[in-house]
Every structure is written in C-alpha cells, then in structure tokens.
PDB file of C-alpha atoms in Angstrom:
ATOM      1  CA  VAL A 103      50.750 -82.618 -37.461  1.00  0.00           C
ATOM      2  CA  PRO A 104      52.378 -84.070 -41.107  1.00  0.00           C
ATOM      3  CA  GLY A 105      54.033 -87.411 -40.650  1.00  0.00           C
ATOM      4  CA  GLY A 106      53.134 -87.768 -36.935  1.00  0.00           C
ATOM      5  CA  PHE A 107      52.775 -86.560 -33.088  1.00  0.00           C
ATOM      6  CA  ALA A 108      53.099 -83.743 -31.889  1.00  0.00           C
ATOM      7  CA  ARG A 109      55.717 -83.863 -28.703  1.00  0.00           C
ATOM      8  CA  PRO A 110      55.535 -81.449 -26.156  1.00  0.00           C
ATOM      9  CA  GLU A 111      59.109 -80.716 -26.101  1.00  0.00           C
ATOM     10  CA  ASP A 112      58.869 -77.139 -24.701  1.00  0.00           C
ATOM     11  CA  GLY A 113      56.008 -77.833 -22.609  1.00  0.00           C
ATOM     12  CA  TYR A 114      57.919 -78.708 -19.528  1.00  0.00           C
ATOM     13  CA  ASP A 115      61.368 -78.659 -17.881  1.00  0.00           C
ATOM     14  CA  THR A 116      63.042 -82.272 -16.539  1.00  0.00           C
ATOM     15  CA  VAL A 117      65.138 -82.317 -13.981  1.00  0.00           C
ATOM     16  CA  THR A 118      66.986 -84.883 -12.883  1.00  0.00           C
ATOM     17  CA  ASP A 119      69.075 -85.908  -9.844  1.00  0.00           C
ATOM     18  CA  TYR A 120      70.482 -88.823  -8.676  1.00  0.00           C
ATOM     19  CA  ALA A 121      72.036 -90.562  -5.367  1.00  0.00           C
ATOM     20  CA  VAL A 122      73.554 -93.694  -4.212  1.00  0.00           C
ATOM     21  CA  VAL A 123      71.822 -95.198  -1.402  1.00  0.00           C
ATOM     22  CA  GLY A 124      72.657 -97.987   0.727  1.00  0.00           C
ATOM     23  CA  ILE A 125      69.761 -99.922   1.923  1.00  0.00           C
ATOM     24  CA  ALA A 126      70.120-102.348   4.547  1.00  0.00           C
ATOM     25  CA  ALA A 127      67.617-104.872   6.457  1.00  0.00           C
ATOM     26  CA  GLY A 128      66.144-101.870   8.072  1.00  0.00           C
ATOM     27  CA  GLY A 129      65.842 -99.773   5.546  1.00  0.00           C
ATOM     28  CA  VAL A 130      68.261 -96.946   3.870  1.00  0.00           C
ATOM     29  CA  ALA A 131      71.690 -96.924   5.562  1.00  0.00           C
ATOM     30  CA  GLY A 132      72.815 -93.841   4.068  1.00  0.00           C
ATOM     31  CA  GLU A 133      72.615 -91.600   0.894  1.00  0.00           C
ATOM     32  CA  ARG A 134      75.053 -89.707  -0.637  1.00  0.00           C
ATOM     33  CA  PRO A 135      74.094 -87.660  -3.752  1.00  0.00           C
ATOM     34  CA  TYR A 136      75.950 -88.531  -7.437  1.00  0.00           C
ATOM     35  CA  PRO A 137      78.120 -86.685  -9.080  1.00  0.00           C
ATOM     36  CA  GLY A 138      80.187 -85.672  -5.476  1.00  0.00           C
ATOM     37  CA  GLY A 139      79.475 -87.049  -2.601  1.00  0.00           C
ATOM     38  CA  ASP A 140      83.232 -88.260  -1.246  1.00  0.00           C
ATOM     39  CA  LEU A 141      82.274 -91.540  -2.973  1.00  0.00           C
ATOM     40  CA  PRO A 142      84.655 -94.602  -3.681  1.00  0.00           C
ATOM     41  CA  ALA A 143      86.208 -94.719  -7.481  1.00  0.00           C
ATOM     42  CA  HIS A 144      84.677 -98.660  -8.392  1.00  0.00           C
ATOM     43  CA  VAL A 145      81.651 -97.356  -6.601  1.00  0.00           C
ATOM     44  CA  ALA A 146      81.129 -93.360  -9.066  1.00  0.00           C
ATOM     45  CA  GLU A 147      82.470 -95.659 -11.681  1.00  0.00           C
ATOM     46  CA  SER A 148      79.183 -97.789 -11.261  1.00  0.00           C
ATOM     47  CA  ALA A 149      77.119 -95.080 -10.233  1.00  0.00           C
ATOM     48  CA  ARG A 150      78.018 -93.207 -13.667  1.00  0.00           C
ATOM     49  CA  SER A 151      77.607 -95.989 -16.083  1.00  0.00           C
ATOM     50  CA  VAL A 152      73.871 -96.841 -14.521  1.00  0.00           C
ATOM     51  CA  ALA A 153      73.369 -92.680 -14.707  1.00  0.00           C
ATOM     52  CA  GLU A 154      74.104 -92.991 -18.428  1.00  0.00           C
ATOM     53  CA  HIS A 155      72.540 -96.056 -19.351  1.00  0.00           C
ATOM     54  CA  ALA A 156      69.210 -94.516 -17.791  1.00  0.00           C
ATOM     55  CA  GLY A 157      69.687 -91.566 -20.023  1.00  0.00           C
ATOM     56  CA  ALA A 158      68.803 -93.798 -22.868  1.00  0.00           C
ATOM     57  CA  ALA A 159      64.960 -94.947 -21.574  1.00  0.00           C
ATOM     58  CA  LEU A 160      64.529 -91.481 -21.317  1.00  0.00           C
ATOM     59  CA  ARG A 161      64.592 -90.732 -25.098  1.00  0.00           C
ATOM     60  CA  SER A 162      61.412 -90.362 -26.824  1.00  0.00           C
ATOM     61  CA  ASP A 163      59.526 -93.092 -28.970  1.00  0.00           C
ATOM     62  CA  ALA A 164      60.121 -90.648 -31.244  1.00  0.00           C
ATOM     63  CA  ASP A 165      63.931 -90.414 -31.164  1.00  0.00           C
ATOM     64  CA  VAL A 166      63.955 -94.396 -30.706  1.00  0.00           C
ATOM     65  CA  TRP A 167      61.968 -95.027 -33.759  1.00  0.00           C
ATOM     66  CA  ALA A 168      63.382 -92.527 -36.334  1.00  0.00           C
ATOM     67  CA  LEU A 169      65.652 -93.451 -39.296  1.00  0.00           C
ATOM     68  CA  GLU A 170      68.733 -91.842 -39.345  1.00  0.00           C
ATOM     69  CA  GLY A 171      68.877 -89.887 -42.666  1.00  0.00           C
ATOM     70  CA  GLU A 172      65.700 -91.793 -43.919  1.00  0.00           C
ATOM     71  CA  PRO A 173      62.832 -89.302 -44.830  1.00  0.00           C
ATOM     72  CA  LEU A 174      59.430 -91.002 -43.771  1.00  0.00           C
ATOM     73  CA  LYS A 175      57.526 -92.164 -46.284  1.00  0.00           C
ATOM     74  CA  ASP A 176      53.785 -91.932 -47.492  1.00  0.00           C
ATOM     75  CA  SER A 177      51.916 -95.975 -47.047  1.00  0.00           C
ATOM     76  CA  ALA A 178      50.582 -95.844 -50.880  1.00  0.00           C
ATOM     77  CA  TYR A 179      47.728 -97.565 -48.899  1.00  0.00           C
ATOM     78  CA  ALA A 180      47.070 -95.265 -46.623  1.00  0.00           C
ATOM     79  CA  ALA A 181      46.949 -92.194 -48.986  1.00  0.00           C
ATOM     80  CA  GLY A 182      43.662 -92.758 -50.518  1.00  0.00           C
ATOM     81  CA  LEU A 183      41.834 -94.096 -47.007  1.00  0.00           C
ATOM     82  CA  PRO A 184      38.559 -93.963 -46.228  1.00  0.00           C
ATOM     83  CA  LEU A 185      37.741 -93.010 -42.833  1.00  0.00           C
ATOM     84  CA  LEU A 186      33.999 -93.667 -41.858  1.00  0.00           C
ATOM     85  CA  GLU A 187      32.398 -91.373 -39.342  1.00  0.00           C
ATOM     86  CA  ASN A 188      30.100 -94.666 -38.197  1.00  0.00           C
ATOM     87  CA  GLY A 189      30.230 -93.303 -34.456  1.00  0.00           C
ATOM     88  CA  VAL A 190      33.069 -96.338 -33.779  1.00  0.00           C
ATOM     89  CA  ARG A 191      35.366 -95.229 -31.212  1.00  0.00           C
ATOM     90  CA  VAL A 192      38.456 -97.308 -30.519  1.00  0.00           C
ATOM     91  CA  ASP A 193      39.895 -97.318 -26.637  1.00  0.00           C
ATOM     92  CA  PRO A 194      43.158 -96.675 -26.694  1.00  0.00           C
ATOM     93  CA  ASP A 195      44.241 -98.914 -24.392  1.00  0.00           C
ATOM     94  CA  PRO A 196      44.582-102.536 -26.495  1.00  0.00           C
ATOM     95  CA  GLY A 197      43.861-104.207 -23.416  1.00  0.00           C
ATOM     96  CA  THR A 198      40.615-103.784 -23.660  1.00  0.00           C
ATOM     97  CA  TRP A 199      39.915-104.311 -27.110  1.00  0.00           C
ATOM     98  CA  ARG A 200      37.527-107.936 -28.191  1.00  0.00           C
ATOM     99  CA  CYS A 201      36.956-109.502 -31.046  1.00  0.00           C
ATOM    100  CA  ALA A 202      33.494-108.173 -31.751  1.00  0.00           C
ATOM    101  CA  ALA A 203      32.005-111.316 -33.320  1.00  0.00           C
ATOM    102  CA  SER A 204      33.174-113.752 -31.008  1.00  0.00           C
ATOM    103  CA  GLY A 205      34.631-111.882 -27.790  1.00  0.00           C
ATOM    104  CA  GLU A 206      37.913-113.149 -28.299  1.00  0.00           C
ATOM    105  CA  ALA A 207      41.063-110.972 -26.588  1.00  0.00           C
ATOM    106  CA  THR A 208      43.775-112.544 -28.647  1.00  0.00           C
ATOM    107  CA  ASN A 209      44.765-112.363 -32.236  1.00  0.00           C
ATOM    108  CA  LEU A 210      42.714-109.103 -32.769  1.00  0.00           C
ATOM    109  CA  TRP A 211      42.911-106.866 -35.996  1.00  0.00           C
ATOM    110  CA  LEU A 212      41.779-103.562 -36.141  1.00  0.00           C
ATOM    111  CA  ASN A 213      40.571-102.124 -39.375  1.00  0.00           C
ATOM    112  CA  LEU A 214      41.831 -98.705 -40.155  1.00  0.00           C
ATOM    113  CA  SER A 215      38.719 -97.099 -42.478  1.00  0.00           C
ATOM    114  CA  THR A 216      36.135 -98.899 -39.940  1.00  0.00           C
ATOM    115  CA  GLY A 217      37.408 -99.386 -36.781  1.00  0.00           C
ATOM    116  CA  HIS A 218      36.009-102.802 -36.642  1.00  0.00           C
ATOM    117  CA  ILE A 219      38.239-105.592 -33.909  1.00  0.00           C
ATOM    118  CA  GLY A 220      38.299-108.919 -35.369  1.00  0.00           C
ATOM    119  CA  GLY A 221      39.541-112.365 -34.963  1.00  0.00           C
ATOM    120  CA  GLY A 222      42.587-113.623 -36.677  1.00  0.00           C
ATOM    121  CA  ARG A 223      42.060-116.021 -39.276  1.00  0.00           C
ATOM    122  CA  LYS A 224      40.623-119.449 -38.515  1.00  0.00           C
ATOM    123  CA  ASN A 225      43.400-122.184 -39.419  1.00  0.00           C
ATOM    124  CA  TRP A 226      42.426-124.842 -41.857  1.00  0.00           C
ATOM    125  CA  ASP A 227      41.162-127.544 -38.343  1.00  0.00           C
ATOM    126  CA  GLY A 228      39.131-124.853 -37.322  1.00  0.00           C
ATOM    127  CA  SER A 229      41.802-123.959 -34.575  1.00  0.00           C
ATOM    128  CA  GLY A 230      43.171-120.337 -34.050  1.00  0.00           C
ATOM    129  CA  GLY A 231      40.892-116.641 -34.409  1.00  0.00           C
ATOM    130  CA  SER A 232      37.096-116.214 -35.250  1.00  0.00           C
ATOM    131  CA  ASN A 233      38.006-114.901 -38.699  1.00  0.00           C
ATOM    132  CA  GLY A 234      36.102-112.088 -37.661  1.00  0.00           C
ATOM    133  CA  ALA A 235      38.362-109.621 -39.623  1.00  0.00           C
ATOM    134  CA  LEU A 236      38.180-111.148 -42.874  1.00  0.00           C
ATOM    135  CA  ASP A 237      34.107-111.911 -42.447  1.00  0.00           C
ATOM    136  CA  HIS A 238      34.307-107.861 -41.641  1.00  0.00           C
ATOM    137  CA  TYR A 239      36.250-106.976 -44.530  1.00  0.00           C
ATOM    138  CA  LYS A 240      33.989-109.662 -46.741  1.00  0.00           C
ATOM    139  CA  GLU A 241      30.976-108.067 -45.655  1.00  0.00           C
ATOM    140  CA  THR A 242      31.817-104.424 -45.975  1.00  0.00           C
ATOM    141  CA  GLY A 243      32.299-105.894 -49.445  1.00  0.00           C
ATOM    142  CA  GLY A 244      36.221-105.434 -49.719  1.00  0.00           C
ATOM    143  CA  ILE A 245      36.178-101.675 -49.549  1.00  0.00           C
ATOM    144  CA  TYR A 246      37.700-101.233 -46.624  1.00  0.00           C
ATOM    145  CA  PRO A 247      41.337-103.562 -46.465  1.00  0.00           C
ATOM    146  CA  LEU A 248      43.946-102.003 -44.268  1.00  0.00           C
ATOM    147  CA  VAL A 249      44.372-103.508 -40.653  1.00  0.00           C
ATOM    148  CA  VAL A 250      46.412-103.333 -38.048  1.00  0.00           C
ATOM    149  CA  LYS A 251      47.481-106.212 -35.806  1.00  0.00           C
TER     150      LYS A 251
END
C-alpha cells in the first residue's frame, strides 16, 4: 500500500455493548445495560463519560498518527534505500532482539538495508552500548547508513 499499510476496514464489524456492573465482595452484585437500564442520573453521566473516553482508544494507529491536512512526505534517505536479500529475517517482536555483537537487549539499532541489529555507541569512558551498529556500518563500507532505534 503506497505510503503505509492496509487497514481491514471492511473485513469485520465491530459491535460494542456497555453495561454498568456492581461488584460486591462475593462477586457481581448486579448489572444494567447502558444506555438505559433505569440508571440514576449521576451513574448514567459517569457511564457516558467512560464510554466516550474509551472510544478514543479504539481509533486505529493510522488515525492517531495522521497529521491533519499535511500530506505524507517521502524520506530523502528512503528513496534509494537498498534492501539486501541476504536471508536475514527480523522478528516483528522487538522484545526478542539482541545485539549481534554483544547479545545485549537494550539500546538497539536496526539497519533498514541489511536487517542487522546492533548495540548503540559506547561512551567515552567505555560505558553504554557495544558499538555493534556503528561497527557494522563501518564493516559494510558505510553504504548502508539508515537505522532506527
């Protein structure tokens, strides 16, 4: 999909039902549908407030990140970005990522051309990252510069 990803807008229907549920020490004390259910005004108002707020969380990521009235711009760096067919498969779960050089799981950088996952830069005193991402950049001749943290 040019400029993003496909959203399955027509692939399913979303049905939302609300209820006000009373909880007691022994479990559910009672349940009434909302709207309706003959609720006192202050309870109905609280339920409305919660239901409307929860609706904001249901918006898709694309809607949340869209800039109103501003078209998406292509990155100057991504236009000619080489993508190597080198057999590297990046797990979509970044929680599984590890620096290829040190095995560290923090301060990681993904090279968008090679799929290499390397650690961030070392500090002047030797603390910090493993320098894995920068070392990979140098080892590959500096021709694959685009990385994301």
